[in-house]
Short mmCIF file of C-alpha atoms in Angstrom, two decimals:
data_model
loop_
_atom_site.label_atom_id
_atom_site.label_comp_id
_atom_site.label_asym_id
_atom_site.label_seq_id
_atom_site.Cartn_x
_atom_site.Cartn_y
_atom_site.Cartn_z
CA MET A 27 0.00 0.00 0.00
CA GLY A 28 1.55 3.29 -1.13
CA LYS A 29 1.99 6.42 0.93
CA SER A 30 -0.69 8.32 -1.02
CA THR A 31 -3.14 5.45 -0.55
CA ILE A 32 -2.57 5.43 3.20
CA ARG A 33 -3.04 9.20 3.37
CA THR A 34 -6.28 9.00 1.41
CA LEU A 35 -7.55 6.18 3.61
CA VAL A 36 -6.73 8.11 6.79
CA ILE A 37 -8.53 11.23 5.55
CA VAL A 38 -11.60 9.30 4.34
CA LEU A 39 -11.92 7.33 7.60
CA ALA A 40 -11.37 10.43 9.75
CA LEU A 41 -14.07 12.38 7.91
CA ALA A 42 -16.46 9.40 7.85
CA ILE A 43 -16.21 8.75 11.60
CA SER A 44 -16.49 12.47 12.34
CA ALA A 45 -19.67 12.67 10.23
CA TYR A 46 -21.01 9.57 11.98
CA ALA A 47 -20.45 11.10 15.42
CA VAL A 48 -22.11 14.39 14.43
CA ILE A 49 -25.14 12.61 12.95
CA GLN A 50 -25.44 10.08 15.76
CA TYR A 51 -25.26 12.53 18.64
CA GLY A 52 -26.30 15.77 16.96
CA VAL A 53 -29.16 14.64 14.73
CA PHE A 54 -30.59 11.44 16.17
CA GLY A 55 -29.83 12.31 19.80
CA PRO A 56 -27.78 10.54 22.47
CA HIS A 57 -30.52 8.17 23.69
CA LYS A 58 -30.41 6.24 20.42
CA ALA A 59 -26.66 5.63 20.64
CA GLY A 60 -25.79 2.06 21.59
CA LEU A 61 -23.32 3.02 24.31
CA ILE A 62 -25.77 5.32 26.10
CA SER A 63 -28.71 2.93 25.80
CA ILE A 64 -26.63 0.30 27.58
CA LYS A 65 -25.63 2.74 30.32
CA LEU A 66 -29.26 3.71 30.88
CA ARG A 67 -30.06 0.11 31.82
CA ASP A 68 -28.21 0.74 35.07
CA VAL A 69 -30.67 2.32 37.50
CA ASN A 70 -27.77 3.89 39.41
CA PHE A 71 -26.46 5.71 36.34
CA HIS A 72 -27.23 9.42 36.08
CA LEU A 73 -27.25 10.86 32.58
CA GLU A 74 -26.37 14.35 33.80
CA PRO A 75 -23.74 15.76 34.04
CA TRP A 76 -22.09 12.79 32.26
CA ILE A 77 -23.81 13.55 28.95
CA TYR A 78 -22.49 17.13 28.86
CA VAL A 79 -18.95 15.92 29.47
CA LEU A 80 -19.43 13.34 26.71
CA TYR A 81 -20.56 16.02 24.26
CA THR A 82 -17.48 18.11 25.13
CA HIS A 83 -15.29 15.09 24.44
CA ILE A 84 -17.03 14.32 21.12
CA ALA A 85 -16.87 17.92 19.86
CA THR A 86 -13.18 18.40 20.66
CA ALA A 87 -12.14 14.91 19.52
CA VAL A 88 -13.93 15.35 16.17
CA LEU A 89 -12.20 18.70 15.71
CA ALA A 90 -8.78 17.13 16.33
CA LEU A 91 -9.61 14.17 14.09
CA VAL A 92 -10.51 16.41 11.15
CA ILE A 93 -7.65 18.89 11.56
CA GLY A 94 -4.91 16.28 12.02
CA PRO A 95 -4.44 14.99 8.44
CA PHE A 96 -4.27 18.47 6.95
CA GLN A 97 -1.62 19.46 9.48
CA LEU A 98 0.46 16.36 8.82
CA TYR A 99 0.14 16.06 5.06
CA LEU A 100 0.19 19.67 3.87
CA LYS A 101 3.67 21.16 4.14
CA PRO A 102 3.54 24.66 5.69
CA ARG A 103 5.42 26.45 2.92
CA GLY A 104 4.94 30.17 2.41
CA THR A 105 3.89 32.79 4.92
CA LYS A 106 0.15 32.32 4.40
CA ARG A 107 0.24 28.53 4.68
CA LEU A 108 2.61 28.68 7.66
CA GLY A 109 0.22 31.03 9.46
CA ARG A 110 -2.70 28.70 8.76
CA HIS A 111 -0.67 25.72 9.95
CA ARG A 112 0.15 27.53 13.18
CA TRP A 113 -3.46 28.53 13.93
CA LEU A 114 -4.83 25.10 13.10
CA GLY A 115 -2.11 23.72 15.37
CA TYR A 116 -3.39 25.88 18.22
CA VAL A 117 -6.91 24.53 17.67
CA TYR A 118 -5.65 20.93 17.45
CA VAL A 119 -3.60 21.17 20.66
CA GLY A 120 -6.44 22.92 22.47
CA SER A 121 -8.95 20.30 21.31
CA VAL A 122 -6.72 17.40 22.39
CA THR A 123 -6.03 19.01 25.75
CA ILE A 124 -9.69 19.68 26.53
CA SER A 125 -10.79 16.27 25.29
CA GLY A 126 -8.05 14.54 27.27
CA LEU A 127 -8.97 16.36 30.47
CA VAL A 128 -12.70 15.61 30.25
CA ASN A 129 -11.86 12.01 29.40
CA LEU A 130 -10.37 11.66 32.89
CA TYR A 131 -13.91 12.06 34.19
CA LEU A 132 -15.42 9.78 31.54
CA SER A 133 -12.91 7.01 32.29
CA LEU A 134 -14.32 6.80 35.82
CA TYR A 135 -17.70 5.80 34.36
CA ALA A 136 -16.45 3.72 31.44
CA THR A 137 -18.61 0.80 30.36
CA GLY A 138 -16.78 -2.34 31.41
CA GLY A 139 -15.56 -0.99 34.73
CA TRP A 140 -11.94 -0.45 35.69
CA ILE A 141 -10.55 -2.54 32.83
CA SER A 142 -12.03 -0.21 30.22
CA GLY A 143 -11.45 2.84 32.40
CA LEU A 144 -7.73 2.10 32.79
CA GLY A 145 -7.33 1.56 29.06
CA PHE A 146 -8.92 4.90 28.22
CA LEU A 147 -7.06 6.66 31.05
CA LEU A 148 -3.67 5.54 29.72
CA LEU A 149 -4.76 6.53 26.21
CA ASP A 150 -5.60 10.03 27.43
CA ILE A 151 -2.28 10.43 29.25
CA ALA A 152 -0.30 9.28 26.20
CA TRP A 153 -2.44 11.41 23.86
CA VAL A 154 -2.08 14.69 25.74
CA GLY A 155 1.55 13.92 26.58
CA ALA A 156 2.60 13.26 22.97
CA THR A 157 0.77 16.38 21.80
CA TRP A 158 2.45 18.69 24.27
CA ILE A 159 5.89 17.16 23.74
CA SER A 160 5.39 18.04 20.08
CA VAL A 161 4.58 21.62 21.10
CA PHE A 162 7.73 21.88 23.22
CA LYS A 163 9.82 20.50 20.35
CA ILE A 164 8.66 23.17 17.91
CA MET A 165 9.17 25.84 20.58
CA GLY A 166 12.78 24.65 20.62
CA ASN A 167 12.91 24.95 16.79
CA ASN A 168 13.22 21.17 16.37
CA SER A 169 10.79 20.75 13.49
CA GLN A 170 11.70 17.10 12.78
CA ALA A 171 11.03 16.02 16.37
CA HIS A 172 7.88 18.15 16.33
CA LYS A 173 6.50 16.22 13.36
CA THR A 174 7.54 12.86 14.83
CA TRP A 175 5.69 13.52 18.08
CA MET A 176 2.72 14.91 16.21
CA LEU A 177 2.56 11.64 14.25
CA ARG A 178 2.33 9.82 17.59
CA SER A 179 -0.32 12.27 18.75
CA TYR A 180 -2.48 11.75 15.68
CA ALA A 181 -2.05 7.97 15.84
CA LEU A 182 -3.71 8.23 19.26
CA THR A 183 -6.33 10.66 17.98
CA PHE A 184 -7.10 8.03 15.34
CA ALA A 185 -8.21 5.70 18.16
CA ALA A 186 -11.64 7.29 17.62
CA VAL A 187 -11.65 5.58 14.23
CA THR A 188 -10.06 2.26 15.11
CA LEU A 189 -12.38 1.82 18.10
CA ARG A 190 -15.36 1.85 15.75
CA LEU A 191 -13.62 -0.51 13.33
CA TRP A 192 -12.67 -3.05 15.99
CA LEU A 193 -15.89 -2.97 18.01
CA PRO A 194 -18.15 -4.80 15.49
CA VAL A 195 -15.49 -7.51 15.11
CA LEU A 196 -15.19 -7.93 18.86
CA LEU A 197 -18.98 -8.11 19.24
CA ILE A 198 -18.90 -11.10 16.90
CA VAL A 199 -16.00 -12.68 18.78
CA TYR A 200 -17.74 -12.25 22.15
CA GLN A 201 -21.14 -13.25 20.76
CA GLY A 202 -22.81 -9.90 21.28
CA SER A 203 -21.45 -9.16 24.76
CA PHE A 204 -20.94 -5.41 24.57
CA VAL A 205 -19.23 -5.15 27.95
CA GLN A 206 -16.57 -7.74 27.12
CA ALA A 207 -16.02 -6.25 23.68
CA TYR A 208 -15.70 -2.76 25.16
CA GLN A 209 -13.15 -3.90 27.74
CA VAL A 210 -10.93 -5.19 24.94
CA VAL A 211 -11.48 -2.31 22.52
CA ALA A 212 -10.47 0.20 25.23
CA TRP A 213 -6.93 -1.14 24.73
CA LEU A 214 -7.08 -2.41 21.14
CA CYS A 215 -8.19 0.96 19.73
CA TRP A 216 -4.86 2.66 20.51
CA ILE A 217 -2.01 0.27 21.32
CA PRO A 218 -1.72 -1.13 17.75
CA ASN A 219 -1.92 2.45 16.41
CA LEU A 220 1.02 3.46 18.55
CA LEU A 221 3.04 0.35 17.63
CA PHE A 222 2.36 0.96 13.94
CA ILE A 223 3.43 4.59 13.99
CA GLU A 224 6.57 3.75 16.01
CA ALA A 225 7.51 1.13 13.40
CA TRP A 226 6.85 3.67 10.64
CA ILE A 227 8.99 6.34 12.35
CA ARG A 228 11.88 3.89 12.82
CA PHE A 229 11.60 2.67 9.22
CA ARG A 230 11.65 6.22 7.89
CA THR A 231 14.62 7.12 10.10
CA MET A 232 16.61 4.10 8.90
CA ARG A 233 15.72 4.81 5.27
CA ASN A 234 16.93 8.38 5.58
CA GLY A 235 20.13 7.21 7.26
CA ARG A 236 19.51 9.09 10.50
#
């Protein structure tokens, strides 16, 4: 699979999942979403303020998911494009930071208990951490390290996509048990992403002789 094919696939999947999230939660409403309908079966679960935190997470995560490919794949050449790259970078970092912080709250109420919660918690820490390391690298005028860490950041942002790709498969494996599938996908949605991007970074470094 060529580089251009991978880029196209990433952009298409990112836009498709973003559109799905907007339609699911913005048009049809949260009560019709599978995750929320399962949570509502628990008489001890309170929809508010959890639902408002969830909406904050969805809005900021979708923003980061859409912005990411254009930041990574379009080289910021020229004053105008560089300025756009910088401002979109501010929005991306802000979105990741806000989403990561509210996810700390959501992880406490994750479907599947502490197993799912721990998976999402570690994802959030790695996600925000990689993003801000990238910021510090560019502040130190290390553009190569900045891009490398931003690749790691977006690989973790892309967990929003891979979660929805893995979940149907896991539901088949666990014969429709959403809780078991969700406990696994809380880890499977991001660890392979991170391993893949690390392998890609190392391959590119070796190829360039650095």
